[in-house]
Amino acid sequence: MITRWPTWSARCEWRDAAGYRSPTTPSVGDAHSGYHRRVNRSVRDDTPLWLFADQLGPVVHGGEHAHREVLLVESTAALRKRRYHRQKLHLVLSALRHAERDLGDRATLIRTDSYTDALERFGRPVLVHQPTSFAAERFVHRLQQQGLVADVLPTPTFALPRAEFEEWAGNRTRFRMEDFYREQRRRFDILMNGADPVGNRWNYDEENRESPPKKQKALDVPAPYRPREDDIDEQVRSDLDRMSLDTVGADGPRLFAVTPNEARRALSRFIDHRLPTFGRWEDAIMGEDWAMSHSLLSVPLNLGVLHPLDAVHAAEQAYRDGRAPLAAVEGFIRQILGWREYMWHLYWHFGEEYVDTNKLAATTPLPDWWADLDADAVTAECLRHALLGLRDRGWNHHIQRLMVLGNHALQRGYHPRQLTEWYATAYVDGFRWVMPTNVVGMSQHADGGRLATKPYAAGGAYINRMSDHCGDCAYDPKKRLGDDACPFTAGYWDFVNRHRELLEHNNRTRRAVQTMDRLKDLDAVLEQERTRSQF
Ligand SMILES: Cc1cc2nc3c(=O)[nH]c(=O)nc-3n(C[C@H](O)[C@H](O)[C@H](O)COP(=O)(O)OP(=O)(O)OC[C@H]3O[C@@H](n4cnc5c(N)ncnc54)[C@H](O)[C@@H]3O)c2cc1C
Ligand code: SF4
């Protein structure tokens, strides 16, 4: 039977001075039977709970665990392991230290080299929730064998438990997000009128694909929530300076929520002021509007301080109260209950080897300007602008990630594993579980179509339609040959030519091959792209 979640308004009875519930109120995950695996009976009731840095919300440490001591670990080895964006390290440290402060006497934060060292110093076995990557899961298993971990509970930071996804996946070999998403809508009774979708349609993508408005430099929407930095952020900044880590990207003000309280404020600001325009320009890019109507909630969601069902219920309630149109609300819910959950579950379902699939045999190493986020080395306005945003904020919206950066990497054959690593470290919301399906599957088609029905490759015409960049660019989106030939337009034909066999056997891409075969200057275009050194 479907559990009807408490509605957003009912749950807001706990509103505190900031207008929102305190983080100790019962969590949505607790209400869900799939997450309700009891702690092993041999485990003492006062066993402390260890929280990973992406499990910092009340859904993890509240409810039935609210009486437990909490262990938090800042591992310098983990900070040094990869070349992360400076602002990502700031967000993670800030989140951990704010959790320590918010949990007060319950929390012990140990700063040391490794997690093992921290657990040994702590000196008592701990409970932990399943971590969010294969590597961390193996690590926790080893700790359990060493007696440092007493029991491992299911991760409650997603809507659908892993076991229920596996039931849905069954023996499927082809996966389509739309099927999964409709099941999620039914399963959680979201935007439903009995057995039918509200408005009698499941999908409003058609309404959610508008080009950016003309004669405007930015959308006419209130700015997103911006957290106020405090003494913890100041200390994090000076600690990061002192550690002299090898990072990428610029330092900058903290832009994303890292505590449950901040997350609730960020969600509220989005729902009240920005959700109504979310859908319409969801796929558009504007040079002078970095956030447009996006929610900027991926960081608090991925840190575990915001539960996805809280965001989904808040959006549904806005629709039911007549505060936001259905197309926008459906578009937003699709992202969280659909895409985000789908990517999480497929990470586990496809297995650890998935990240190494390379069906398009892409072997180009990432160029230094790309790895270093050196936007100044780039002429192509759309690419320069996306890299600039990434350098300065560690964030781009979806279409820049997919149709500018991902599209460029696909056309140029960047190595998918290296690219996955790059996305995971360069983005403030990059976590291990979210990368393989987004990069290897969706963006690079390196899985041969297990996840997406066709490669997301597009020429300059698409970027010209969906952005306001081309007018300011030294290249011409209509030209494929010559000094001002658009690298995306020419690169597109180079891509189609390289993979013609795959594309001509796919109904959705066959026409591209037929069009390419009619291009009289194709050989010259291919030669030009083979020797292109400047983008
Ligand atoms: C190549 C590539 C790399 C990406 N890397 C990441 C990443 O490292 N971390 C990350 O959280 N998202 C990633 N995404 C998905 C998406 O681009 C970001 O979640 C989104 O841009 C974050 O901004 P927002 O919170 O304003 O999102 P909004 O546009 O407001 O969307 C709402 C929420 O939907 C969720 N969402 C939507 N699509 C996806 C998706 N494909 N996968 C996971 N969540 C999704 C996010 O939680 C997001 O916060 C990636 C997408 C692509 C194509
Ligand atoms: S002309 Fe080409 S390179 Fe320049 S902004 Fe447009 S799509 Fe990008």
GROMACS .gro file of C-alpha atoms in nm, residues 272-455:
model
  184
  272ASP     CA    1   0.797   3.096  -0.344
  273HIS     CA    2   0.984   3.303  -0.601
  274ARG     CA    3   1.150   3.097  -0.869
  275LEU     CA    4   0.956   2.775  -0.925
  276PRO     CA    5   0.687   2.941  -1.143
  277THR     CA    6   0.950   3.020  -1.408
  278PHE     CA    7   1.157   2.703  -1.357
  279GLY     CA    8   1.009   2.497  -1.637
  280ARG     CA    9   0.977   2.742  -1.920
  281TRP     CA   10   1.349   2.826  -1.949
  282GLU     CA   11   1.483   2.510  -1.794
  283ASP     CA   12   1.690   2.434  -2.107
  284ALA     CA   13   1.798   2.787  -2.189
  285ILE     CA   14   2.134   2.958  -2.129
  286MET     CA   15   2.180   3.331  -2.067
  287GLY     CA   16   2.527   3.485  -2.057
  288GLU     CA   17   2.448   3.728  -1.779
  289ASP     CA   18   2.225   3.506  -1.568
  290TRP     CA   19   2.422   3.218  -1.422
  291ALA     CA   20   2.143   3.072  -1.204
  292MET     CA   21   1.834   3.161  -1.414
  293SER     CA   22   1.537   2.986  -1.243
  294HIS     CA   23   1.729   2.682  -1.125
  295SER     CA   24   1.686   2.573  -0.766
  296LEU     CA   25   2.055   2.547  -0.662
  297LEU     CA   26   1.948   2.261  -0.437
  298SER     CA   27   2.183   1.991  -0.563
  299VAL     CA   28   2.443   2.071  -0.294
  300PRO     CA   29   2.207   2.044   0.008
  301LEU     CA   30   2.039   1.739  -0.150
  302ASN     CA   31   2.372   1.567  -0.207
  303LEU     CA   32   2.501   1.656   0.141
  304GLY     CA   33   2.191   1.487   0.278
  305VAL     CA   34   2.070   1.801   0.458
  306LEU     CA   35   1.761   1.827   0.237
  307HIS     CA   36   1.544   1.524   0.175
  308PRO     CA   37   1.427   1.488  -0.187
  309LEU     CA   38   1.069   1.422  -0.080
  310ASP     CA   39   1.063   1.750   0.113
  311ALA     CA   40   1.151   1.934  -0.207
  312VAL     CA   41   0.896   1.733  -0.408
  313HIS     CA   42   0.615   1.790  -0.158
  314ALA     CA   43   0.688   2.161  -0.137
  315ALA     CA   44   0.663   2.190  -0.515
  316GLU     CA   45   0.342   1.988  -0.531
  317GLN     CA   46   0.188   2.201  -0.259
  318ALA     CA   47   0.274   2.518  -0.451
  319TYR     CA   48   0.081   2.378  -0.747
  320ARG     CA   49  -0.216   2.271  -0.536
  321ASP     CA   50  -0.227   2.617  -0.374
  322GLY     CA   51  -0.226   2.781  -0.718
  323ARG     CA   52   0.115   2.938  -0.661
  324ALA     CA   53   0.296   2.772  -0.953
  325PRO     CA   54   0.183   2.633  -1.290
  326LEU     CA   55   0.165   2.260  -1.345
  327ALA     CA   56   0.427   2.252  -1.623
  328ALA     CA   57   0.688   2.415  -1.399
  329VAL     CA   58   0.604   2.196  -1.100
  330GLU     CA   59   0.601   1.876  -1.303
  331GLY     CA   60   0.932   1.977  -1.463
  332PHE     CA   61   1.094   2.027  -1.122
  333ILE     CA   62   0.950   1.710  -0.967
  334ARG     CA   63   1.067   1.514  -1.272
  335GLN     CA   64   1.424   1.630  -1.199
  336ILE     CA   65   1.422   1.516  -0.838
  337LEU     CA   66   1.184   1.222  -0.816
  338GLY     CA   67   1.275   1.113  -1.168
  339TRP     CA   68   1.626   1.193  -1.285
  340ARG     CA   69   1.806   1.219  -0.953
  341GLU     CA   70   1.660   0.899  -0.810
  342TYR     CA   71   1.711   0.720  -1.140
  343MET     CA   72   2.080   0.812  -1.152
  344TRP     CA   73   2.131   0.701  -0.792
  345HIS     CA   74   1.974   0.362  -0.843
  346LEU     CA   75   2.137   0.295  -1.179
  347TYR     CA   76   2.476   0.370  -1.024
  348TRP     CA   77   2.431   0.061  -0.810
  349HIS     CA   78   2.238  -0.141  -1.064
  350PHE     CA   79   2.488  -0.100  -1.349
  351GLY     CA   80   2.775  -0.191  -1.118
  352GLU     CA   81   3.125  -0.066  -1.058
  353GLU     CA   82   3.261  -0.156  -1.402
  354TYR     CA   83   3.008   0.067  -1.578
  355VAL     CA   84   3.234   0.371  -1.537
  356ASP     CA   85   3.496   0.198  -1.753
  357THR     CA   86   3.270   0.130  -2.049
  358ASN     CA   87   3.389   0.311  -2.356
  359LYS     CA   88   3.176   0.190  -2.646
  360LEU     CA   89   3.263   0.490  -2.866
  361ALA     CA   90   3.636   0.417  -2.813
  362ALA     CA   91   3.701   0.774  -2.701
  363THR     CA   92   4.066   0.818  -2.605
  364THR     CA   93   4.149   1.190  -2.622
  365PRO     CA   94   4.316   1.297  -2.297
  366LEU     CA   95   4.161   1.605  -2.133
  367PRO     CA   96   4.352   1.914  -2.249
  368ASP     CA   97   4.523   2.125  -1.981
  369TRP     CA   98   4.297   2.428  -2.041
  370TRP     CA   99   3.999   2.205  -1.972
  371ALA     CA  100   4.142   2.035  -1.665
  372ASP     CA  101   4.259   2.372  -1.525
  373LEU     CA  102   3.925   2.547  -1.601
  374ASP     CA  103   4.125   2.802  -1.797
  375ALA     CA  104   3.833   2.993  -1.948
  376ASP     CA  105   4.064   3.267  -2.075
  377ALA     CA  106   4.227   3.022  -2.316
  378VAL     CA  107   3.895   2.966  -2.496
  379THR     CA  108   3.746   3.171  -2.782
  380ALA     CA  109   3.412   2.991  -2.828
  381GLU     CA  110   3.178   3.207  -2.619
  382CYS     CA  111   2.947   2.927  -2.498
  383LEU     CA  112   3.241   2.713  -2.388
  384ARG     CA  113   3.430   3.004  -2.234
  385HIS     CA  114   3.126   3.109  -2.038
  386ALA     CA  115   3.057   2.759  -1.903
  387LEU     CA  116   3.420   2.716  -1.795
  388LEU     CA  117   3.416   3.061  -1.637
  389GLY     CA  118   3.109   2.973  -1.431
  390LEU     CA  119   3.270   2.649  -1.325
  391ARG     CA  120   3.598   2.819  -1.234
  392ASP     CA  121   3.429   3.092  -1.030
  393ARG     CA  122   3.142   2.898  -0.867
  394GLY     CA  123   3.207   2.525  -0.917
  395TRP     CA  124   2.859   2.505  -1.068
  396ASN     CA  125   2.681   2.521  -1.405
  397HIS     CA  126   2.322   2.446  -1.482
  398HIS     CA  127   2.219   2.127  -1.653
  399ILE     CA  128   2.225   2.242  -2.015
  400GLN     CA  129   2.573   2.388  -1.983
  401ARG     CA  130   2.693   2.059  -1.834
  402LEU     CA  131   2.522   1.847  -2.099
  403MET     CA  132   2.495   2.049  -2.419
  404VAL     CA  133   2.802   2.272  -2.396
  405LEU     CA  134   3.074   2.097  -2.194
  406GLY     CA  135   2.948   1.740  -2.242
  407ASN     CA  136   2.871   1.802  -2.608
  408HIS     CA  137   3.222   1.942  -2.667
  409ALA     CA  138   3.380   1.641  -2.489
  410LEU     CA  139   3.166   1.399  -2.691
  411GLN     CA  140   3.254   1.563  -3.021
  412ARG     CA  141   3.625   1.565  -2.938
  413GLY     CA  142   3.625   1.210  -2.798
  414TYR     CA  143   3.748   1.288  -2.445
  415HIS     CA  144   3.821   0.976  -2.246
  416PRO     CA  145   3.498   0.900  -2.050
  417ARG     CA  146   3.671   0.777  -1.735
  418GLN     CA  147   3.894   1.084  -1.718
  419LEU     CA  148   3.594   1.302  -1.787
  420THR     CA  149   3.394   1.135  -1.509
  421GLU     CA  150   3.678   1.208  -1.268
  422TRP     CA  151   3.687   1.569  -1.388
  423TYR     CA  152   3.315   1.627  -1.337
  424ALA     CA  153   3.330   1.461  -0.995
  425THR     CA  154   3.606   1.689  -0.872
  426ALA     CA  155   3.535   2.018  -1.053
  427TYR     CA  156   3.170   2.052  -0.951
  428VAL     CA  157   3.058   2.148  -0.602
  429ASP     CA  158   2.774   1.894  -0.621
  430GLY     CA  159   2.989   1.617  -0.773
  431PHE     CA  160   2.970   1.296  -0.570
  432ARG     CA  161   3.081   0.950  -0.680
  433TRP     CA  162   2.733   0.802  -0.728
  434VAL     CA  163   2.604   1.081  -0.949
  435MET     CA  164   2.884   1.078  -1.206
  436PRO     CA  165   2.898   0.751  -1.407
  437THR     CA  166   2.539   0.752  -1.534
  438ASN     CA  167   2.541   1.126  -1.601
  439VAL     CA  168   2.879   1.132  -1.773
  440VAL     CA  169   2.943   0.787  -1.918
  441GLY     CA  170   2.576   0.724  -1.995
  442MET     CA  171   2.386   1.042  -2.057
  443SER     CA  172   2.652   1.282  -2.175
  444GLN     CA  173   2.908   1.063  -2.353
  445HIS     CA  174   2.694   0.770  -2.475
  446ALA     CA  175   2.991   0.554  -2.379
  447ASP     CA  176   2.755   0.278  -2.262
  448GLY     CA  177   2.632   0.228  -2.618
  449GLY     CA  178   2.279   0.348  -2.537
  450ARG     CA  179   2.194   0.160  -2.216
  451LEU     CA  180   2.075   0.484  -2.059
  452ALA     CA  181   1.994   0.730  -2.339
  453THR     CA  182   1.831   0.651  -2.672
  454LYS     CA  183   2.073   0.871  -2.867
  455PRO     CA  184   2.395   1.063  -2.813
   0.00000   0.00000   0.00000
